[in-house]
mmCIF file of C-alpha atoms and ligand atoms in Angstrom:
data_model
loop_
_atom_site.group_PDB
_atom_site.id
_atom_site.type_symbol
_atom_site.label_atom_id
_atom_site.label_comp_id
_atom_site.label_asym_id
_atom_site.label_seq_id
_atom_site.Cartn_x
_atom_site.Cartn_y
_atom_site.Cartn_z
ATOM 1 C CA MET A 6 -38.091 21.772 -94.745
ATOM 2 C CA ASN A 7 -41.458 20.179 -95.562
ATOM 3 C CA ALA A 8 -42.199 17.616 -98.250
ATOM 4 C CA VAL A 9 -43.722 20.117 -100.694
ATOM 5 C CA SER A 10 -40.800 22.489 -100.696
ATOM 6 C CA ILE A 11 -38.153 19.768 -101.102
ATOM 7 C CA THR A 12 -40.119 18.497 -104.110
ATOM 8 C CA ASP A 13 -40.182 21.987 -105.654
ATOM 9 C CA THR A 14 -36.522 22.519 -104.899
ATOM 10 C CA VAL A 15 -35.563 19.215 -106.513
ATOM 11 C CA VAL A 16 -37.627 19.873 -109.638
ATOM 12 C CA THR A 17 -36.123 23.357 -110.013
ATOM 13 C CA HIS A 18 -32.661 21.902 -109.568
ATOM 14 C CA LEU A 19 -33.184 19.133 -112.121
ATOM 15 C CA VAL A 20 -34.524 21.645 -114.659
ATOM 16 C CA GLU A 21 -31.563 23.970 -114.054
ATOM 17 C CA ARG A 22 -29.151 21.098 -114.521
ATOM 18 C CA GLY A 23 -30.840 20.091 -117.785
ATOM 19 C CA LEU A 24 -31.911 16.691 -116.462
ATOM 20 C CA ILE A 25 -35.621 17.314 -117.003
ATOM 21 C CA SER A 26 -37.492 20.036 -118.826
ATOM 22 C CA ASP A 27 -40.078 22.441 -117.427
ATOM 23 C CA ASP A 28 -42.958 20.387 -118.697
ATOM 24 C CA THR A 29 -41.675 16.911 -117.776
ATOM 25 C CA ASP A 30 -44.336 15.191 -115.728
ATOM 26 C CA VAL A 31 -42.360 13.692 -112.838
ATOM 27 C CA THR A 32 -43.438 11.892 -109.699
ATOM 28 C CA ILE A 33 -41.312 12.369 -106.611
ATOM 29 C CA SER A 34 -41.417 9.996 -103.677
ATOM 30 C CA ALA A 35 -39.361 9.692 -100.523
ATOM 31 C CA LEU A 36 -37.245 6.554 -100.195
ATOM 32 C CA THR A 37 -36.963 5.079 -96.764
ATOM 33 C CA GLY A 38 -33.509 5.038 -95.347
ATOM 34 C CA GLY A 39 -31.364 6.460 -92.656
ATOM 35 C CA VAL A 40 -31.506 9.626 -90.646
ATOM 36 C CA SER A 41 -28.841 11.667 -92.338
ATOM 37 C CA ASN A 42 -30.178 12.424 -95.812
ATOM 38 C CA GLU A 43 -33.212 13.268 -97.884
ATOM 39 C CA VAL A 44 -33.408 10.548 -100.524
ATOM 40 C CA LEU A 45 -36.006 10.900 -103.259
ATOM 41 C CA ALA A 46 -36.993 8.815 -106.260
ATOM 42 C CA VAL A 47 -37.793 10.925 -109.316
ATOM 43 C CA THR A 48 -39.623 9.135 -112.096
ATOM 44 C CA GLY A 49 -41.374 10.200 -115.275
ATOM 45 C CA PRO A 50 -41.136 9.718 -119.027
ATOM 46 C CA GLY A 51 -37.486 8.857 -119.704
ATOM 47 C CA VAL A 52 -36.532 9.809 -116.135
ATOM 48 C CA ASP A 53 -35.602 7.291 -113.443
ATOM 49 C CA LEU A 54 -33.373 8.881 -110.869
ATOM 50 C CA VAL A 55 -32.553 9.041 -107.197
ATOM 51 C CA VAL A 56 -31.725 12.461 -105.750
ATOM 52 C CA LYS A 57 -29.932 12.754 -102.453
ATOM 53 C CA ARG A 58 -29.296 15.729 -100.218
ATOM 54 C CA ALA A 59 -27.232 15.619 -97.023
ATOM 55 C CA LEU A 60 -28.823 16.986 -93.843
ATOM 56 C CA GLY A 61 -26.688 19.228 -91.617
ATOM 57 C CA GLN A 62 -28.756 18.151 -88.646
ATOM 58 C CA LEU A 63 -29.832 14.532 -88.507
ATOM 59 C CA ARG A 64 -33.371 13.322 -87.873
ATOM 60 C CA THR A 65 -32.687 12.026 -84.372
ATOM 61 C CA SER A 66 -34.126 12.957 -80.997
ATOM 62 C CA GLU A 67 -30.666 13.818 -79.673
ATOM 63 C CA LEU A 68 -28.870 16.716 -81.407
ATOM 64 C CA TRP A 69 -26.555 15.260 -84.040
ATOM 65 C CA GLU A 70 -24.847 17.450 -86.611
ATOM 66 C CA ALA A 71 -22.668 16.510 -89.566
ATOM 67 C CA ASP A 72 -20.786 18.301 -92.327
ATOM 68 C CA THR A 73 -22.846 18.363 -95.552
ATOM 69 C CA ALA A 74 -19.716 18.296 -97.736
ATOM 70 C CA ARG A 75 -20.037 14.539 -97.345
ATOM 71 C CA LEU A 76 -22.406 14.585 -100.320
ATOM 72 C CA LEU A 77 -19.488 15.420 -102.628
ATOM 73 C CA THR A 78 -17.476 12.630 -101.004
ATOM 74 C CA GLU A 79 -20.297 10.243 -101.731
ATOM 75 C CA GLY A 80 -20.531 11.192 -105.422
ATOM 76 C CA ARG A 81 -16.770 10.895 -105.878
ATOM 77 C CA ALA A 82 -16.644 7.562 -104.060
ATOM 78 C CA LEU A 83 -19.451 6.157 -106.222
ATOM 79 C CA ARG A 84 -17.354 7.070 -109.262
ATOM 80 C CA ALA A 85 -14.294 5.420 -107.707
ATOM 81 C CA ALA A 86 -16.314 2.263 -106.998
ATOM 82 C CA ARG A 87 -17.460 2.090 -110.604
ATOM 83 C CA ALA A 88 -13.874 2.554 -111.775
ATOM 84 C CA ILE A 89 -13.046 -0.623 -109.852
ATOM 85 C CA HIS A 90 -16.087 -2.539 -110.988
ATOM 86 C CA PRO A 91 -18.574 -0.870 -113.361
ATOM 87 C CA LYS A 92 -21.523 -2.802 -111.936
ATOM 88 C CA SER A 93 -20.711 -2.225 -108.282
ATOM 89 C CA ALA A 94 -22.660 0.995 -107.804
ATOM 90 C CA PRO A 95 -25.248 3.248 -109.467
ATOM 91 C CA ALA A 96 -23.970 5.689 -112.090
ATOM 92 C CA VAL A 97 -23.540 9.287 -110.960
ATOM 93 C CA VAL A 98 -25.700 11.405 -113.265
ATOM 94 C CA ASP A 99 -24.908 14.789 -111.699
ATOM 95 C CA LEU A 100 -23.067 16.096 -108.654
ATOM 96 C CA THR A 101 -23.215 19.539 -107.046
ATOM 97 C CA PRO A 102 -22.636 20.531 -103.402
ATOM 98 C CA GLN A 103 -26.429 20.497 -102.832
ATOM 99 C CA PHE A 104 -27.641 17.440 -104.706
ATOM 100 C CA LEU A 105 -26.307 14.088 -105.817
ATOM 101 C CA VAL A 106 -28.268 12.587 -108.709
ATOM 102 C CA ILE A 107 -27.793 8.885 -109.399
ATOM 103 C CA GLU A 108 -29.214 6.096 -111.486
ATOM 104 C CA ARG A 109 -32.157 4.369 -109.823
ATOM 105 C CA ALA A 110 -32.150 0.608 -109.343
ATOM 106 C CA PRO A 111 -34.880 -1.393 -111.092
ATOM 107 C CA ILE A 112 -38.023 -1.323 -108.969
ATOM 108 C CA GLN A 113 -37.853 -5.025 -108.004
ATOM 109 C CA TRP A 114 -34.380 -4.631 -106.416
ATOM 110 C CA LYS A 115 -34.279 -4.729 -102.614
ATOM 111 C CA THR A 116 -31.728 -3.961 -99.985
ATOM 112 C CA TRP A 117 -29.787 -7.024 -98.839
ATOM 113 C CA LYS A 118 -31.020 -6.224 -95.332
ATOM 114 C CA GLU A 119 -34.630 -6.810 -96.430
ATOM 115 C CA ALA A 120 -33.660 -10.116 -98.042
ATOM 116 C CA LEU A 121 -31.648 -11.247 -95.010
ATOM 117 C CA LEU A 122 -34.412 -10.405 -92.574
ATOM 118 C CA ASP A 123 -36.823 -12.326 -94.812
ATOM 119 C CA GLY A 124 -34.548 -15.350 -94.432
ATOM 120 C CA VAL A 125 -33.233 -15.164 -98.027
ATOM 121 C CA ILE A 126 -29.506 -15.592 -97.432
ATOM 122 C CA ASP A 127 -27.686 -15.592 -100.741
ATOM 123 C CA VAL A 128 -24.036 -16.524 -100.232
ATOM 124 C CA GLY A 129 -23.389 -15.284 -103.778
ATOM 125 C CA VAL A 130 -24.008 -11.746 -102.542
ATOM 126 C CA ALA A 131 -21.595 -12.314 -99.644
ATOM 127 C CA ALA A 132 -18.980 -13.544 -102.112
ATOM 128 C CA ARG A 133 -19.416 -10.481 -104.324
ATOM 129 C CA LEU A 134 -19.112 -8.176 -101.341
ATOM 130 C CA GLY A 135 -15.901 -9.823 -100.133
ATOM 131 C CA GLU A 136 -14.336 -9.763 -103.562
ATOM 132 C CA PHE A 137 -15.340 -6.176 -104.286
ATOM 133 C CA LEU A 138 -14.112 -4.938 -100.918
ATOM 134 C CA ALA A 139 -10.727 -6.644 -101.222
ATOM 135 C CA THR A 140 -10.306 -5.175 -104.716
ATOM 136 C CA LEU A 141 -11.277 -1.716 -103.475
ATOM 137 C CA GLN A 142 -8.810 -2.002 -100.603
ATOM 138 C CA ARG A 143 -5.997 -3.337 -102.762
ATOM 139 C CA ASP A 144 -6.422 -0.800 -105.570
ATOM 140 C CA SER A 145 -6.811 2.183 -103.279
ATOM 141 C CA ALA A 146 -3.797 1.107 -101.227
ATOM 142 C CA SER A 147 -1.645 0.706 -104.336
ATOM 143 C CA GLY A 148 -2.650 4.063 -105.809
ATOM 144 C CA ALA A 149 -4.393 2.469 -108.814
ATOM 145 C CA ILE A 150 -7.472 4.337 -107.566
ATOM 146 C CA PRO A 151 -6.627 7.890 -106.454
ATOM 147 C CA THR A 152 -7.699 8.633 -102.887
ATOM 148 C CA THR A 153 -6.890 12.335 -102.451
ATOM 149 C CA ASP A 154 -10.632 13.168 -102.392
ATOM 150 C CA PHE A 155 -11.081 10.959 -99.349
ATOM 151 C CA SER A 156 -8.453 12.227 -96.933
ATOM 152 C CA SER A 157 -10.916 14.014 -94.610
ATOM 153 C CA ARG A 158 -12.335 11.922 -91.790
ATOM 154 C CA LEU A 159 -14.651 14.614 -90.480
ATOM 155 C CA ALA A 160 -17.936 13.007 -91.588
ATOM 156 C CA PHE A 161 -16.716 9.574 -90.511
ATOM 157 C CA GLU A 162 -15.858 10.924 -87.053
ATOM 158 C CA GLN A 163 -19.211 12.719 -86.772
ATOM 159 C CA LEU A 164 -21.360 9.879 -88.068
ATOM 160 C CA ARG A 165 -19.476 6.816 -86.861
ATOM 161 C CA VAL A 166 -16.686 7.235 -84.327
ATOM 162 C CA ASP A 167 -18.463 9.754 -82.045
ATOM 163 C CA PRO A 168 -21.939 8.195 -81.995
ATOM 164 C CA PHE A 169 -20.736 4.608 -81.910
ATOM 165 C CA HIS A 170 -17.241 4.037 -80.502
ATOM 166 C CA ARG A 171 -17.109 7.058 -78.187
ATOM 167 C CA GLN A 172 -20.672 6.609 -76.996
ATOM 168 C CA ILE A 173 -20.244 2.933 -76.115
ATOM 169 C CA ALA A 174 -17.046 3.792 -74.222
ATOM 170 C CA GLU A 175 -19.207 6.062 -72.052
ATOM 171 C CA ARG A 176 -21.859 3.419 -71.524
ATOM 172 C CA HIS A 177 -19.312 0.659 -70.817
ATOM 173 C CA PRO A 178 -16.571 2.445 -68.857
ATOM 174 C CA ASP A 179 -14.883 -0.823 -67.889
ATOM 175 C CA LEU A 180 -14.258 -1.456 -71.599
ATOM 176 C CA ARG A 181 -12.891 2.018 -72.317
ATOM 177 C CA PRO A 182 -9.232 0.876 -72.686
ATOM 178 C CA VAL A 183 -10.013 -1.659 -75.416
ATOM 179 C CA ILE A 184 -12.470 0.672 -77.178
ATOM 180 C CA ASP A 185 -9.899 3.475 -77.066
ATOM 181 C CA GLN A 186 -7.329 1.078 -78.487
ATOM 182 C CA THR A 187 -9.723 0.329 -81.358
ATOM 183 C CA ILE A 188 -10.138 4.068 -82.008
ATOM 184 C CA ASP A 189 -6.366 4.671 -81.833
ATOM 185 C CA VAL A 190 -5.508 1.862 -84.244
ATOM 186 C CA MET A 191 -8.235 3.118 -86.583
ATOM 187 C CA ALA A 192 -6.887 6.682 -86.399
ATOM 188 C CA SER A 193 -3.375 5.577 -87.278
ATOM 189 C CA SER A 194 -4.461 3.295 -90.155
ATOM 190 C CA LYS A 195 -4.475 5.127 -93.429
ATOM 191 C CA SER A 196 -3.880 2.291 -95.790
ATOM 192 C CA CYS A 197 -6.912 2.110 -98.059
ATOM 193 C CA LEU A 198 -10.326 3.447 -98.991
ATOM 194 C CA VAL A 199 -12.992 2.579 -96.421
ATOM 195 C CA HIS A 200 -16.701 2.728 -97.226
ATOM 196 C CA GLY A 201 -17.611 3.348 -93.586
ATOM 197 C CA ASP A 202 -21.170 1.989 -93.676
ATOM 198 C CA TYR A 203 -20.680 -1.336 -95.455
ATOM 199 C CA THR A 204 -23.832 -2.917 -94.097
ATOM 200 C CA PRO A 205 -26.647 -4.930 -95.672
ATOM 201 C CA LYS A 206 -28.946 -1.894 -95.699
ATOM 202 C CA ASN A 207 -26.538 -0.171 -98.069
ATOM 203 C CA ILE A 208 -26.356 -3.077 -100.489
ATOM 204 C CA MET A 209 -28.990 -3.313 -103.205
ATOM 205 C CA VAL A 210 -29.596 -6.662 -104.856
ATOM 206 C CA GLY A 211 -31.555 -7.764 -107.920
ATOM 207 C CA GLU A 212 -32.441 -11.107 -109.455
ATOM 208 C CA SER A 213 -29.196 -11.890 -111.216
ATOM 209 C CA PRO A 214 -25.964 -12.721 -109.345
ATOM 210 C CA ASP A 215 -24.439 -9.658 -111.017
ATOM 211 C CA ASP A 216 -27.031 -7.331 -109.509
ATOM 212 C CA VAL A 217 -25.200 -6.090 -106.447
ATOM 213 C CA TRP A 218 -24.764 -2.370 -105.821
ATOM 214 C CA VAL A 219 -22.979 -0.741 -102.926
ATOM 215 C CA ILE A 220 -24.642 2.594 -102.102
ATOM 216 C CA ASP A 221 -24.420 5.325 -99.449
ATOM 217 C CA TRP A 222 -20.740 6.260 -99.543
ATOM 218 C CA GLU A 223 -21.089 9.479 -97.525
ATOM 219 C CA VAL A 224 -18.467 8.629 -94.893
ATOM 220 C CA ALA A 225 -15.902 7.122 -97.291
ATOM 221 C CA HIS A 226 -12.351 7.931 -96.221
ATOM 222 C CA VAL A 227 -8.822 6.592 -96.230
ATOM 223 C CA GLY A 228 -8.552 4.487 -93.111
ATOM 224 C CA ASP A 229 -8.672 1.147 -91.359
ATOM 225 C CA PRO A 230 -9.154 -1.943 -93.594
ATOM 226 C CA THR A 231 -10.833 -3.906 -90.794
ATOM 227 C CA PHE A 232 -13.727 -1.497 -90.437
ATOM 228 C CA ASP A 233 -15.827 -2.556 -93.436
ATOM 229 C CA PRO A 234 -15.384 -6.337 -92.962
ATOM 230 C CA ALA A 235 -16.330 -5.943 -89.285
ATOM 231 C CA TRP A 236 -19.560 -4.274 -90.273
ATOM 232 C CA ILE A 237 -20.654 -6.936 -92.740
ATOM 233 C CA ILE A 238 -19.771 -9.747 -90.331
ATOM 234 C CA GLY A 239 -21.280 -7.888 -87.379
ATOM 235 C CA HIS A 240 -24.574 -7.331 -89.137
ATOM 236 C CA LEU A 241 -24.763 -11.031 -89.997
ATOM 237 C CA LEU A 242 -24.226 -11.745 -86.293
ATOM 238 C CA LEU A 243 -27.013 -9.356 -85.329
ATOM 239 C CA LYS A 244 -29.332 -11.176 -87.677
ATOM 240 C CA SER A 245 -28.277 -14.498 -86.176
ATOM 241 C CA VAL A 246 -29.365 -13.257 -82.756
ATOM 242 C CA HIS A 247 -32.604 -11.941 -84.234
ATOM 243 C CA ARG A 248 -33.390 -15.170 -86.083
ATOM 244 C CA PRO A 249 -31.474 -17.948 -84.282
ATOM 245 C CA GLU A 250 -33.070 -20.649 -86.440
ATOM 246 C CA MET A 251 -31.201 -19.159 -89.424
ATOM 247 C CA ALA A 252 -27.896 -18.612 -87.587
ATOM 248 C CA ARG A 253 -26.086 -21.326 -89.525
ATOM 249 C CA ALA A 254 -26.977 -19.725 -92.849
ATOM 250 C CA TYR A 255 -25.910 -16.249 -91.682
ATOM 251 C CA CYS A 256 -22.667 -17.807 -90.433
ATOM 252 C CA ASN A 257 -22.084 -19.430 -93.847
ATOM 253 C CA ALA A 258 -22.582 -16.046 -95.492
ATOM 254 C CA ALA A 259 -19.985 -14.517 -93.149
ATOM 255 C CA ALA A 260 -17.532 -17.345 -93.879
ATOM 256 C CA THR A 261 -18.083 -16.910 -97.617
ATOM 257 C CA PHE A 262 -17.499 -13.165 -97.309
ATOM 258 C CA VAL A 263 -14.209 -13.707 -95.455
ATOM 259 C CA ASP A 264 -13.007 -16.414 -97.886
ATOM 260 C CA SER A 265 -13.819 -14.391 -100.961
ATOM 261 C CA HIS A 266 -12.064 -11.358 -99.478
ATOM 262 C CA SER A 267 -8.880 -13.301 -98.802
ATOM 263 C CA GLY A 268 -9.155 -15.102 -102.150
ATOM 264 C CA VAL A 269 -8.532 -11.943 -104.182
ATOM 265 C CA ASP A 270 -4.977 -11.695 -105.554
ATOM 266 C CA ASP A 271 -2.876 -9.430 -103.341
ATOM 267 C CA ALA A 272 -5.805 -8.820 -100.989
ATOM 268 C CA PRO A 273 -4.636 -6.852 -97.970
ATOM 269 C CA ASN A 274 -4.081 -8.859 -94.820
ATOM 270 C CA LEU A 275 -6.507 -7.830 -92.126
ATOM 271 C CA ASP A 276 -5.169 -7.267 -88.605
ATOM 272 C CA HIS A 277 -7.068 -10.041 -86.813
ATOM 273 C CA ASP A 278 -6.998 -8.404 -83.370
ATOM 274 C CA GLN A 279 -8.314 -5.112 -84.697
ATOM 275 C CA LEU A 280 -10.989 -6.890 -86.759
ATOM 276 C CA ILE A 281 -12.249 -8.639 -83.631
ATOM 277 C CA ARG A 282 -12.181 -5.398 -81.643
ATOM 278 C CA GLN A 283 -14.098 -3.573 -84.377
ATOM 279 C CA LEU A 284 -16.633 -6.402 -84.363
ATOM 280 C CA GLY A 285 -17.110 -6.123 -80.612
ATOM 281 C CA CYS A 286 -17.528 -2.349 -80.911
ATOM 282 C CA LEU A 287 -20.043 -2.762 -83.731
ATOM 283 C CA LEU A 288 -22.155 -5.179 -81.690
ATOM 284 C CA LEU A 289 -22.247 -2.829 -78.720
ATOM 285 C CA ALA A 290 -22.825 0.201 -80.942
ATOM 286 C CA ARG A 291 -25.904 -1.325 -82.524
ATOM 287 C CA VAL A 292 -27.553 -1.667 -79.120
ATOM 288 C CA ASP A 293 -25.972 1.110 -77.044
ATOM 289 C CA GLY A 294 -24.786 3.608 -79.669
ATOM 290 C CA ARG A 295 -26.708 6.635 -80.892
ATOM 291 C CA SER A 296 -28.769 4.813 -83.541
ATOM 292 C CA PRO A 297 -29.514 1.251 -82.420
ATOM 293 C CA VAL A 298 -30.921 -1.272 -84.899
ATOM 294 C CA GLU A 299 -34.708 -1.245 -84.848
ATOM 295 C CA TYR A 300 -35.434 -4.953 -85.279
ATOM 296 C CA LEU A 301 -33.963 -6.473 -82.092
ATOM 297 C CA SER A 302 -36.298 -7.377 -79.217
ATOM 298 C CA ARG A 303 -35.223 -6.493 -75.671
ATOM 299 C CA PRO A 304 -33.957 -10.018 -74.937
ATOM 300 C CA ALA A 305 -32.075 -10.023 -78.244
ATOM 301 C CA GLN A 306 -30.514 -6.660 -77.384
ATOM 302 C CA HIS A 307 -29.328 -8.184 -74.138
ATOM 303 C CA VAL A 308 -27.744 -11.134 -75.982
ATOM 304 C CA VAL A 309 -25.983 -8.763 -78.393
ATOM 305 C CA ARG A 310 -24.733 -6.588 -75.522
ATOM 306 C CA GLN A 311 -23.318 -9.622 -73.687
ATOM 307 C CA LEU A 312 -21.761 -10.950 -76.874
ATOM 308 C CA GLY A 313 -20.156 -7.600 -77.715
ATOM 309 C CA ARG A 314 -18.719 -7.336 -74.199
ATOM 310 C CA GLU A 315 -17.396 -10.895 -74.351
ATOM 311 C CA VAL A 316 -15.752 -10.344 -77.752
ATOM 312 C CA LEU A 317 -13.942 -7.280 -76.386
ATOM 313 C CA GLN A 318 -13.003 -8.876 -73.048
ATOM 314 C CA THR A 319 -11.976 -12.315 -74.282
ATOM 315 C CA PRO A 320 -11.172 -12.063 -77.984
ATOM 316 C CA PRO A 321 -12.042 -15.287 -79.834
ATOM 317 C CA ASP A 322 -9.449 -16.995 -82.029
ATOM 318 C CA THR A 323 -11.641 -16.963 -85.098
ATOM 319 C CA ILE A 324 -14.741 -15.188 -86.275
ATOM 320 C CA LEU A 325 -16.633 -18.444 -86.474
ATOM 321 C CA ASP A 326 -15.948 -18.960 -82.738
ATOM 322 C CA ILE A 327 -18.264 -16.010 -82.105
ATOM 323 C CA TRP A 328 -21.104 -17.950 -83.695
ATOM 324 C CA LYS A 329 -20.196 -20.951 -81.537
ATOM 325 C CA ALA A 330 -20.377 -18.689 -78.453
ATOM 326 C CA LEU A 331 -23.938 -17.812 -79.448
ATOM 327 C CA HIS A 332 -25.015 -21.398 -78.885
ATOM 328 C CA ASP A 333 -23.200 -21.905 -75.559
HETATM 329 N N1 ADP B 430 -29.888 4.276 -106.616
HETATM 330 C C1 ADP B 430 -30.916 3.837 -105.889
HETATM 331 N N2 ADP B 430 -31.909 3.133 -106.483
HETATM 332 C C2 ADP B 430 -32.964 2.698 -105.770
HETATM 333 N N3 ADP B 430 -33.125 2.896 -104.448
HETATM 334 C C3 ADP B 430 -32.164 3.584 -103.806
HETATM 335 C C4 ADP B 430 -31.012 4.089 -104.497
HETATM 336 N N4 ADP B 430 -30.246 4.736 -103.606
HETATM 337 C C5 ADP B 430 -30.869 4.648 -102.425
HETATM 338 N N5 ADP B 430 -32.013 3.937 -102.534
HETATM 339 C C6 ADP B 430 -32.968 3.616 -101.452
HETATM 340 O O1 ADP B 430 -32.962 4.672 -100.524
HETATM 341 C C7 ADP B 430 -32.512 4.222 -99.254
HETATM 342 C C8 ADP B 430 -31.671 5.325 -98.602
HETATM 343 O O2 ADP B 430 -30.551 5.635 -99.422
HETATM 344 P P1 ADP B 430 -29.095 5.773 -98.841
HETATM 345 O O3 ADP B 430 -28.212 6.244 -99.951
HETATM 346 O O4 ADP B 430 -28.705 4.523 -98.172
HETATM 347 O O5 ADP B 430 -29.241 6.975 -97.817
HETATM 348 P P2 ADP B 430 -29.362 7.048 -96.228
HETATM 349 O O6 ADP B 430 -29.267 5.679 -95.660
HETATM 350 O O7 ADP B 430 -28.202 7.879 -95.850
HETATM 351 O O8 ADP B 430 -30.669 7.677 -96.001
HETATM 352 C C9 ADP B 430 -31.750 2.954 -99.526
HETATM 353 O O9 ADP B 430 -31.749 2.102 -98.417
HETATM 354 C C10 ADP B 430 -32.510 2.371 -100.698
HETATM 355 O O10 ADP B 430 -33.674 1.702 -100.223
HETATM 356 MG MG1 MG B 431 -28.188 4.032 -96.199
#
């Protein structure tokens, strides 16, 4: 569908849903993001929204399809997140199977990825993310937050396990046993709500320490508690390879994240071996999976590939040991 028709479709939809009127003068612009959704900012007098629609076929050169029902999952998960912490995510303004309409962040907010790549490494954000995640895990595991809406893993399998874990097992056949073990442990873990894409690009941050939103919940599901921590830590490692001069600061952010996660009362214990395996898989997936990160140079990709292989072959005792290995 071209840009003009999506604009018309969104305006018609917003009018039908009573969110704007026929004569509201709105501006619609595409927001940059991933490959799996149309994400549009809709602004005008008294209107400041983001509208999201899930694509059945992703914008990738290889054919990649995914169930569009994930949009409903995302809306419901955003509501669950706000039930845990009202400032943790944008408000859901409207939800239908076609469109998710959410509150838009103030214009000066950025993704944490942008800040991190700019060398602005706020450990306060890492602390918030650890604390929020542990609370989400604890409260979903205990039943304080209902999880029946998140029992399907279809979108997670299509958008994460197939393109990342299964693809790297094909590219690194010697590592297949340990990657398969990671997949098996993940499949049998159904203890808590998992975001499934808990990475800096899905965190929006503002000026105040309170301004931290977790967005993009389309693959949320009940699953493995090590998955989300592995992704935050893994992305800080990727940035350490990309900007080695800042590695110490990225490492501090990872340590702060881990400490604040374990500091929450009754935080779930994370299976250390599975956390390390997930980290190794994440590193390999971001260079050899279906959608590699765009900012790594060829030499940096090589470093990440070697590091991912090493983590899976010779698991380190602690996460911080992985940073030490970077300097060896
Ligand atoms: N509520 C929001 N307010 C402001 N910007 C947003 C909001 N939601 C998403 N964005 C911007 O749009 C980008 C893509 O949105 P996201 O929900 O992550 O979809 P995807 O990554 O699947 O395309 C985000 O990285 C962010 O820059
Ligand atoms: Mg995203």
